[in-house]
Coordinates of C-alpha atoms and ligand atoms in Angstrom, one line a residue:
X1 CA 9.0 -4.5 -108.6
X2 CA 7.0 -4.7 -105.3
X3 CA 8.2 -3.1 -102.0
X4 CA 7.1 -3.5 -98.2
X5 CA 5.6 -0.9 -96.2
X6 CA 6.0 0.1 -93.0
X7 CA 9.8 -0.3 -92.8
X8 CA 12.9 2.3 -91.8
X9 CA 14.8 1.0 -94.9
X10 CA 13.0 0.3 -98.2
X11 CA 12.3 -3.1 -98.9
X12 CA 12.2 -3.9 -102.8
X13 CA 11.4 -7.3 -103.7
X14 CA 11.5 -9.0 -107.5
X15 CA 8.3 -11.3 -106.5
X16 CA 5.1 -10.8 -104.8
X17 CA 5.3 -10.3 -101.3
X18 CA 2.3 -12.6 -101.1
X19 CA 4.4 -15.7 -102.0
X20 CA 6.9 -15.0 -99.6
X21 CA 7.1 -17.1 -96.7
X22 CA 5.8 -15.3 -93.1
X23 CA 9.4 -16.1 -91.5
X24 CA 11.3 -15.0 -94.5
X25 CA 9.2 -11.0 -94.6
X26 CA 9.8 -11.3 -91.0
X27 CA 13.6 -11.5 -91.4
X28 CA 13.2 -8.7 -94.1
X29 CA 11.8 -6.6 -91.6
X30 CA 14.3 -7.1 -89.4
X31 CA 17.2 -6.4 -91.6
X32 CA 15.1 -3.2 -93.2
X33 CA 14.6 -2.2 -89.7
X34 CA 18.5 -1.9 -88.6
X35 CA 19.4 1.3 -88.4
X36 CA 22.6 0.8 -90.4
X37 CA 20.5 -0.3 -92.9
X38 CA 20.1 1.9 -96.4
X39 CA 18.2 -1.4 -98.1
X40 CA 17.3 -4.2 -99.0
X41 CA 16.6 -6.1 -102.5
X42 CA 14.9 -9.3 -102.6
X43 CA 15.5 -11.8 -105.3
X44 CA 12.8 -13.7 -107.0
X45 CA 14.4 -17.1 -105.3
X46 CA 14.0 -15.8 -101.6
X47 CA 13.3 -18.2 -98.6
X48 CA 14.6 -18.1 -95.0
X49 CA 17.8 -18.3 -93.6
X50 CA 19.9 -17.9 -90.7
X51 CA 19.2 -14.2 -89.4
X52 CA 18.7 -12.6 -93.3
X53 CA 16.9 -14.3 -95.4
X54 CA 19.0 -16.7 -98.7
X55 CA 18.1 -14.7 -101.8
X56 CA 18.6 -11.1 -100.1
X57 CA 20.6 -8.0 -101.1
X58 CA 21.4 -6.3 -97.7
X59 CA 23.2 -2.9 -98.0
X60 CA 24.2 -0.8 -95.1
X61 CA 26.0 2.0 -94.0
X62 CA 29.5 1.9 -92.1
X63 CA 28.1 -1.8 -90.3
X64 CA 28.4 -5.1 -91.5
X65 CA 26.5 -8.3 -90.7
X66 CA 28.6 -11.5 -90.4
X67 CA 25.1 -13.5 -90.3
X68 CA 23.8 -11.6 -93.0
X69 CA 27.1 -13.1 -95.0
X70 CA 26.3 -16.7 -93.9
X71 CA 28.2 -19.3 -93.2
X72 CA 29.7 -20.2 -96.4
X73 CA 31.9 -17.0 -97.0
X74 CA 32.4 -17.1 -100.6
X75 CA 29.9 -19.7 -101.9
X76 CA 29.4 -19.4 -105.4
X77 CA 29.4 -21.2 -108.9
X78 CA 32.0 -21.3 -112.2
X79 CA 31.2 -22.4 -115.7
X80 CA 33.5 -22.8 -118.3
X81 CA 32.4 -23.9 -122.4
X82 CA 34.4 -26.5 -124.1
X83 CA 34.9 -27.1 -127.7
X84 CA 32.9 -30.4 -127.2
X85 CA 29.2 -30.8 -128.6
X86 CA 27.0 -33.5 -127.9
X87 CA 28.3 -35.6 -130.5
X88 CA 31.7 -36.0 -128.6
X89 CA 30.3 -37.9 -125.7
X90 CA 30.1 -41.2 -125.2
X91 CA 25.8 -43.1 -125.6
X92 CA 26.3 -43.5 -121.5
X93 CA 28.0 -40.9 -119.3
X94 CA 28.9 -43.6 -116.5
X95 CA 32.5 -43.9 -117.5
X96 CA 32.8 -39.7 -117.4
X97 CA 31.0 -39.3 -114.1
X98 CA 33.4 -42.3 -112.1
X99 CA 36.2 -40.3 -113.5
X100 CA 35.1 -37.0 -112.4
X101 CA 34.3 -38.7 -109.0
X102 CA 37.9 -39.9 -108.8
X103 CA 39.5 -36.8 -109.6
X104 CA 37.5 -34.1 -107.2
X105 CA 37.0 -34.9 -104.0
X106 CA 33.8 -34.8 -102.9
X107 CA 31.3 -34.6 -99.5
X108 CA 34.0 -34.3 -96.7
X109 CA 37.5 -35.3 -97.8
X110 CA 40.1 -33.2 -99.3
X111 CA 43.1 -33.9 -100.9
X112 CA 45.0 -36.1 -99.4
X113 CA 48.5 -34.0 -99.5
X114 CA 47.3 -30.6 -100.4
X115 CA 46.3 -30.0 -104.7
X116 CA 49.4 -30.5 -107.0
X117 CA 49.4 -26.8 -108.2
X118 CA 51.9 -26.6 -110.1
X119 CA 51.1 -30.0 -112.2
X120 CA 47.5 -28.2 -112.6
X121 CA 49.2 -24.9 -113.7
X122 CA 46.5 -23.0 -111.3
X123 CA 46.9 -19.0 -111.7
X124 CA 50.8 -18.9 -112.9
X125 CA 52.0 -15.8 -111.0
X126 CA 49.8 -15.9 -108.5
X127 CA 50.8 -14.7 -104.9
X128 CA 50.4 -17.8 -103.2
X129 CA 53.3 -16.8 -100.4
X130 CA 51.3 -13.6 -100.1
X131 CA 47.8 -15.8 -100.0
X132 CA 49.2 -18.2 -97.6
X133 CA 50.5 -15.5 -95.3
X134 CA 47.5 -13.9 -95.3
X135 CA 46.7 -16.9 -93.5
X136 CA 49.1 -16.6 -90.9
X137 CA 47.3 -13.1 -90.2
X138 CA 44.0 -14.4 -89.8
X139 CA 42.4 -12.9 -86.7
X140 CA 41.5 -16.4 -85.4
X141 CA 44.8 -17.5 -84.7
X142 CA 45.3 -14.7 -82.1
X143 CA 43.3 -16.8 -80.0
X144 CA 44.3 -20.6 -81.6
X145 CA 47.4 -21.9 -79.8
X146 CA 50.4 -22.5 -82.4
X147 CA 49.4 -26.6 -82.9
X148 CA 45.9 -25.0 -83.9
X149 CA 46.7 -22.7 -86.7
X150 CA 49.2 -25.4 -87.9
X151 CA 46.5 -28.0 -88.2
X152 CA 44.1 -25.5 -89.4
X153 CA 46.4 -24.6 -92.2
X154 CA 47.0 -27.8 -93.4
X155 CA 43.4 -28.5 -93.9
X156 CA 42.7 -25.4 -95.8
X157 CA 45.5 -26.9 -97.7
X158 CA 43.9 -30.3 -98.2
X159 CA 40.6 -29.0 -98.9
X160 CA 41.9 -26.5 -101.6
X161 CA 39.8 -27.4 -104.6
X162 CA 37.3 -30.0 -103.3
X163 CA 33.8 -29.8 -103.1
X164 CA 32.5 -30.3 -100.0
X165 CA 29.0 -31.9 -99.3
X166 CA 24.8 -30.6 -99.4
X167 CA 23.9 -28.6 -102.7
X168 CA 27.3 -28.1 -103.9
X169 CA 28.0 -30.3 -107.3
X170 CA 29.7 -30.5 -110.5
X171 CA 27.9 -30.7 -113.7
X172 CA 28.0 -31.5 -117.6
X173 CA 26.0 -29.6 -119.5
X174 CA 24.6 -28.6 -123.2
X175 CA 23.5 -25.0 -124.5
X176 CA 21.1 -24.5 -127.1
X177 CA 23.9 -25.1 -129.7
X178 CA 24.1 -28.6 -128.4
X179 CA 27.8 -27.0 -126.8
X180 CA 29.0 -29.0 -123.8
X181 CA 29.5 -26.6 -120.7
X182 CA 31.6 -27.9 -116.8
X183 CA 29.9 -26.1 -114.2
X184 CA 30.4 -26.3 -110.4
X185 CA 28.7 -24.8 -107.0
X186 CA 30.8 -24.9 -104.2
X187 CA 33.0 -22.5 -101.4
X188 CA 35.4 -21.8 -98.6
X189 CA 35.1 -25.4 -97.1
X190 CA 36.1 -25.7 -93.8
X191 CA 38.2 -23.0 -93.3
X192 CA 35.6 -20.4 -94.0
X193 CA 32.8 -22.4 -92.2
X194 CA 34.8 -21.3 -89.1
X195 CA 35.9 -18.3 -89.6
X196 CA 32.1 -17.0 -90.4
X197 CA 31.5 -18.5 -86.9
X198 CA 33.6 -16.9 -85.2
X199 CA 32.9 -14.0 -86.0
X200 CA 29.4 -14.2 -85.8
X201 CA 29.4 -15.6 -82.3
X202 CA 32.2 -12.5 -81.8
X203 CA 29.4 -10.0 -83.0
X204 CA 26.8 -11.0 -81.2
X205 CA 28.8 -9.8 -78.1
X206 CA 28.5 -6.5 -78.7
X207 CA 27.0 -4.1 -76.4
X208 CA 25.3 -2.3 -79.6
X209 CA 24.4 -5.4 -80.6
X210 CA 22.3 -6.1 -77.7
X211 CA 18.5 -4.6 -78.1
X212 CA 18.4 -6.3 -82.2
X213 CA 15.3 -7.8 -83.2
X214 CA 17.1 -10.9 -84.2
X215 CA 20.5 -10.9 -83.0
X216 CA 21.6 -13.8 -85.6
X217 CA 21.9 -9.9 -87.6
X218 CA 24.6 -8.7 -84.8
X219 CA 26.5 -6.1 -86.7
X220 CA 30.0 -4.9 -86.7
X221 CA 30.8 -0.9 -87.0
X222 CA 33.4 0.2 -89.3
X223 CA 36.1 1.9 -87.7
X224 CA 36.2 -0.9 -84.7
X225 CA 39.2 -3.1 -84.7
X226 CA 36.0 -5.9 -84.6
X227 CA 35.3 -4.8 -88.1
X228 CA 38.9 -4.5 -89.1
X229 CA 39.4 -8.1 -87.8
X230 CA 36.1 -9.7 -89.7
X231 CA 37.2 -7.9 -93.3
X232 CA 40.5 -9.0 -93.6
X233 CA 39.1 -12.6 -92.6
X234 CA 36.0 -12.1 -95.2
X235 CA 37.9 -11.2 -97.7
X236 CA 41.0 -14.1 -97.3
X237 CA 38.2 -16.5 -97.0
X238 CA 36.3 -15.1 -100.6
X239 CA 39.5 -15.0 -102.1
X240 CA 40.3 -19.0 -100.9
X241 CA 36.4 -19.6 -102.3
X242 CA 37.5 -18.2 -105.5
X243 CA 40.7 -20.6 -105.5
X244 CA 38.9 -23.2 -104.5
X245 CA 36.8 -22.9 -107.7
X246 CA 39.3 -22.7 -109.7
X247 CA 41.5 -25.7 -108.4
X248 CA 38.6 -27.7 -108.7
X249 CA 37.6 -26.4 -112.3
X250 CA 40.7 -27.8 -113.8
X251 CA 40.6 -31.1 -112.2
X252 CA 37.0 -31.2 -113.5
X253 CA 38.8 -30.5 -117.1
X254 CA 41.5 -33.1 -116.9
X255 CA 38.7 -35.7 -115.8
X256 CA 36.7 -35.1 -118.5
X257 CA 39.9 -35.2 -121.3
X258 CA 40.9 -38.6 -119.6
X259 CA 37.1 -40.1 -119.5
X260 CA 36.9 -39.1 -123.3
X261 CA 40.3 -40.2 -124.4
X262 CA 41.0 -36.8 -126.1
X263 CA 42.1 -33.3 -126.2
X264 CA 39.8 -30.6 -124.9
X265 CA 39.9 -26.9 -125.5
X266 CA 38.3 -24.4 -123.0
X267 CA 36.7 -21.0 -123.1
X268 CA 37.9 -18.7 -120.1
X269 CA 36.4 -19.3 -116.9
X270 CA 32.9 -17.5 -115.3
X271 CA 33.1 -17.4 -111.9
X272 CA 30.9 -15.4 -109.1
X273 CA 30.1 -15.6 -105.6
X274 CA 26.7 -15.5 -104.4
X275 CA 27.6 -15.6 -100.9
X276 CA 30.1 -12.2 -100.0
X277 CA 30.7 -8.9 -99.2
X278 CA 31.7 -6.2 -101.7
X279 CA 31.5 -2.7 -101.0
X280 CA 30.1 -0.6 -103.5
X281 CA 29.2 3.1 -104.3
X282 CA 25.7 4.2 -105.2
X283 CA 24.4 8.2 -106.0
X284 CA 28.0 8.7 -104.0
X285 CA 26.9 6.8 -101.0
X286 CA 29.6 4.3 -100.1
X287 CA 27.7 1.1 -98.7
X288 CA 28.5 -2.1 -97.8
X289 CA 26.9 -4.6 -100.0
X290 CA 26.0 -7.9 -98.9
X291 CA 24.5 -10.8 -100.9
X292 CA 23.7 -13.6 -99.2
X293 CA 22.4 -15.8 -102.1
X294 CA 22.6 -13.1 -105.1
X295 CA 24.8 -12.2 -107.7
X296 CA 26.6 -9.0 -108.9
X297 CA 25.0 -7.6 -112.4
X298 CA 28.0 -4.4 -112.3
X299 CA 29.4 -3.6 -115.8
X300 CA 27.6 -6.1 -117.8
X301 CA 28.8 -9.0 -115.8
X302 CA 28.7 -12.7 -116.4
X303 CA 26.5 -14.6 -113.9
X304 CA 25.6 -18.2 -113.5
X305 CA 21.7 -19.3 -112.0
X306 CA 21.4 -22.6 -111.5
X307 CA 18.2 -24.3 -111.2
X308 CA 18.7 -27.7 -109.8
X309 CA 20.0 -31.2 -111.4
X310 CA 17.1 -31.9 -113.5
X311 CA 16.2 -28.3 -114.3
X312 CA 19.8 -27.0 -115.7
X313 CA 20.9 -23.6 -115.3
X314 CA 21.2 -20.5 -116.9
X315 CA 24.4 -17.7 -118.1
X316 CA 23.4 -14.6 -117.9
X317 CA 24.8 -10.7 -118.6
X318 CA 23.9 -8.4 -115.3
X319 CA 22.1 -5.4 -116.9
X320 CA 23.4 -3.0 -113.8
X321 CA 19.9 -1.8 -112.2
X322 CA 20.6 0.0 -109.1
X323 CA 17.4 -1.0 -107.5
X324 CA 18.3 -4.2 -107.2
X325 CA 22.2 -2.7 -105.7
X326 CA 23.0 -4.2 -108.9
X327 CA 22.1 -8.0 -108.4
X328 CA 20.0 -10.9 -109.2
X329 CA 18.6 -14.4 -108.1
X330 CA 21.4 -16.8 -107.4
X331 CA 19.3 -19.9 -108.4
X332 CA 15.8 -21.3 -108.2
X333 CA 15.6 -21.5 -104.5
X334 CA 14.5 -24.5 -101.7
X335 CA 10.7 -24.3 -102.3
X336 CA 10.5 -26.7 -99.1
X337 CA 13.1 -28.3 -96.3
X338 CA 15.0 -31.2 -96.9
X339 CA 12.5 -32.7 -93.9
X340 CA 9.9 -32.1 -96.4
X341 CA 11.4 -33.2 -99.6
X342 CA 12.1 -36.4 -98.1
X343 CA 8.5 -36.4 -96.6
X344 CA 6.9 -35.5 -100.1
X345 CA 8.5 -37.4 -102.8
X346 CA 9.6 -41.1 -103.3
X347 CA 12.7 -42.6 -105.1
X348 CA 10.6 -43.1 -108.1
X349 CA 9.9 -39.2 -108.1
X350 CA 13.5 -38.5 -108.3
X351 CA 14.3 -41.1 -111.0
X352 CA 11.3 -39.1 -113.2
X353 CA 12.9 -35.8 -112.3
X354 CA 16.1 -36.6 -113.3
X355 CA 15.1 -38.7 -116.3
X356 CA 18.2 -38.0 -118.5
X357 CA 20.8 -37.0 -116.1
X358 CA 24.0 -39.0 -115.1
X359 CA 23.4 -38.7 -111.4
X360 CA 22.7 -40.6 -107.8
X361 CA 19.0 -41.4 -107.8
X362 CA 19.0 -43.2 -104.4
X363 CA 17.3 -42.0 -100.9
X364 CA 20.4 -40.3 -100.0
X365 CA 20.3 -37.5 -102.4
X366 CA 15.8 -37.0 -102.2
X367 CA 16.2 -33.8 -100.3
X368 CA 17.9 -32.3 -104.3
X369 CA 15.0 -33.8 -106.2
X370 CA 14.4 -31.1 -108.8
X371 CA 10.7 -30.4 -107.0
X372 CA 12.3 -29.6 -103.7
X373 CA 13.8 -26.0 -105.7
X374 CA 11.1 -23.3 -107.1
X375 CA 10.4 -23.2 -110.8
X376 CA 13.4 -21.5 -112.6
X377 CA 11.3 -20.4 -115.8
X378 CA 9.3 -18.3 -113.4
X379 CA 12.4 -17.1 -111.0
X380 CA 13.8 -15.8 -114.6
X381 CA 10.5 -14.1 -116.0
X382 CA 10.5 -12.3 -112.3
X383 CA 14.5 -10.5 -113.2
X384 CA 14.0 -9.5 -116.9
X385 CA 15.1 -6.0 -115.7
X386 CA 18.0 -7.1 -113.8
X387 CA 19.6 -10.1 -116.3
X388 CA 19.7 -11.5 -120.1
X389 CA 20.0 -14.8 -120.7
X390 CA 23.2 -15.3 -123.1
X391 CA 22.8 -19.1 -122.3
X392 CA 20.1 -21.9 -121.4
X393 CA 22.1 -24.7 -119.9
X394 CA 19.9 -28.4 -119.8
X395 CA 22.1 -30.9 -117.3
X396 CA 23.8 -34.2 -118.7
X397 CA 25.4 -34.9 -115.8
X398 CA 25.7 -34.5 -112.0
X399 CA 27.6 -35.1 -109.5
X400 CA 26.4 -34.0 -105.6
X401 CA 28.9 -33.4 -102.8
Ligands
5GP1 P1 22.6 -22.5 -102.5 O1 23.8 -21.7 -102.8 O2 21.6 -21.5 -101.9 O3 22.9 -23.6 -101.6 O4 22.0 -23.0 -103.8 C1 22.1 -22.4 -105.0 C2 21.0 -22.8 -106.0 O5 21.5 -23.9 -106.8 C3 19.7 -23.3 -105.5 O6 18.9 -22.3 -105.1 C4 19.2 -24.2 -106.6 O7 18.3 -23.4 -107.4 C5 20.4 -24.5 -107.4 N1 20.8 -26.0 -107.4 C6 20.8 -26.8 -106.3 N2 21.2 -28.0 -106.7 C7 21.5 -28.0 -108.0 C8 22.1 -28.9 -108.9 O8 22.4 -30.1 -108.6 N3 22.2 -28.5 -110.2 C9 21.9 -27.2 -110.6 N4 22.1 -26.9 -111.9 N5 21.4 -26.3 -109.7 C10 21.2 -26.7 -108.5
MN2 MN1 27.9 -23.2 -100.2
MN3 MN1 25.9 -21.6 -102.7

């Protein structure tokens, strides 16, 4: 473990400060330098972001910051092992991957009336009055007119269990034991896209909020009906993420039965955010924990670090360590922009890199190539104190949003 000096908070960062990029130990510096702040963790797979840095453990004291979150509320991956091995699947993957394509909407789209939820048997006993009237509370529709919240509501509706587009994607893949694994990356779609706006744009009009180093980290206070407002949205729009997952997750399944021609069985589901707020106690301080591109390690956890679509991924146990406010890497992490993947590497570099892989290997999908994301070997050798591996995953198939 390495830390930064010089700061209000303590900085604590799982690589060397030395391969961290100047804007991203800037933005570390801001965060550490909050005075809400009680510290920061840095993941191996740190790079900049908007305000806080992706790959960051912020955890502060009665404040929250809505930037710090991002602007996918919720973002996260689920995994689920099937009785499948190799063996099971078909020489060529094509067949499987235009079925999956069919039966998850990707990039944009939605559903086009709403997921069949019942036909899917998604969470029997679920709330969903009580989820979809935490809705109607949503602090954004004091301000939409009626029309608004109707039409807003109907396309958190559609877009229930679809992927959306960029990084997020659904994958086949095979442990060590040659098992066949589902796997998908995605989060609150549109829905939470504008509620994390809002309230960022809210927090930045602050008065306390005024003299920041970087106001992209505008805070809310706890105890101000600002805060109270922000939570309940944050945590409808983590919940939907959660949904979304798992909408989408059995849709993935009945794809992959159909494409096969046969009965699958499934182990239960590993799901986590990487992108959310939880708040969390530590030496009986109560803080407010967010991770903007980490995972939660409490109690032994199950955790899911992807690496990119020709590196694979990995399942992991969280071993608890406090330093780290409990958390770990939430992937590889960009090495370099999209702007510069598409500057650095041709179409033939992506077909090498994903040599293997039922996936798009066009222009359109450079900015994934596999070299664009830092080397996952050496993000995992970097958190042997914060994860085990239960699980090397190597990618069969991909499909991008
Ligand atoms: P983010 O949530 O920050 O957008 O991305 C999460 C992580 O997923 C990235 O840091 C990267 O390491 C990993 N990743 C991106 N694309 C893929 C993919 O297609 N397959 C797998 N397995 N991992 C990916
Ligand atoms: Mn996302
Ligand atoms: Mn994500």
């Amino acid at each position: 473990m390495h830390t930064l000096t010089g700061t209000a908070a303590p900085v604590r960062l799982w690589t060397d400060p030395e391969s961290v990029e100047p804007g991203a130990l800037t933005q570390l510096r801001n965060c550490a330098n909050l005075p809400w702040t009680h510290g920061v963790a840095v993941m191996p797979d740190v790079h900049q972001g908007y305000g806080a840095t992706v790959g960051s453990v912020v955890a502060m004291r009665d404040a929250v910051s809505p930037g710090a979150v991002g602007v996918d509320i919720g973002c996260g991956m689920s995994a689920v092992r099937t009785d499948l091995t190799a063996g099971d699947l078909p020489d060529s993957l094509g067949r499987v991957r235009a079925q999956v394509e069919r039966a998850v909407p990707v990039g944009r789209a939605g559903h086009r009336e709403g997921p069949d939820l019942a036909r899917l048997g998604i969470e029997r006993g679920y709330d969903w009055t009580g989820f979809w009237s935490g809705f109607e509370r949503l602090h954004h529709l004091d301000e939409a007119s009626w029309t608004d919240a109707d039409a807003l509501r109907a396309k958190a509706h559609r877009q229930l269990g679809s992927l959306g587009s960029g990084n997020h994607f659904l994958e086949l893949c095979l442990d060590g034991d040659d098992r066949v694994w589902l796997m998908l990356h995605s989060g609150s779609r549109g829905i939470g896209n504008i509620l994390a706006n809002l309230h960022i744009e809210r927090a930045k009009q602050l008065p306390h909020n005024q003299a920041l180093p970087d106001r992209d980290l505008a805070v809310f206070l706890s105890g101000t009906p600002a805060m109270d407002a922000y939570r309940a949205d944050l945590y409808w729009a983590q919940e939907y993420a959660r949904l979304n997952r798992r909408v989408m997750m059995e849709l993935f399944k009945a794809a992959l039965g159909r494409g096969l021609g046969r009965t699958v069985a499934f182990e239960p589901e590993v799901s986590c955010h990487h992108n959310y707020v939880s708040e969390e106690t530590y030496d009986g301080v109560e803080l407010i924990v967010t991770r903007k591109g980490a995972i939660s390690t409490e109690g032994g956890r199950k955790g899911i670090i992807p690496g990119s679509m020709g590196t694979g991924s990995f399942i992991v146990s969280g071993l608890g360590n406090p330093q780290s406010y409990r958390s770990a890497s939430h992937g590889a992490g960009r090495r370099m922009s999209r702007a510069a993947a598409r500057r650095q590497f041709s179409v033939a570099d992506l077909q090498a890199q994903t040599e293997g892989v039922e996936c798009r290997k066009d222009a359109g999908v450079l900015d994934e190539i596999p070299g664009a994301y830092k080397d996952l070997d050496t993000v995992m050798a970097a958190q042997t104190d914060l994860v085990r591996v239960e699980h090397r995953l190597r990618t069969i198939l991909c499909v991008k949003g």
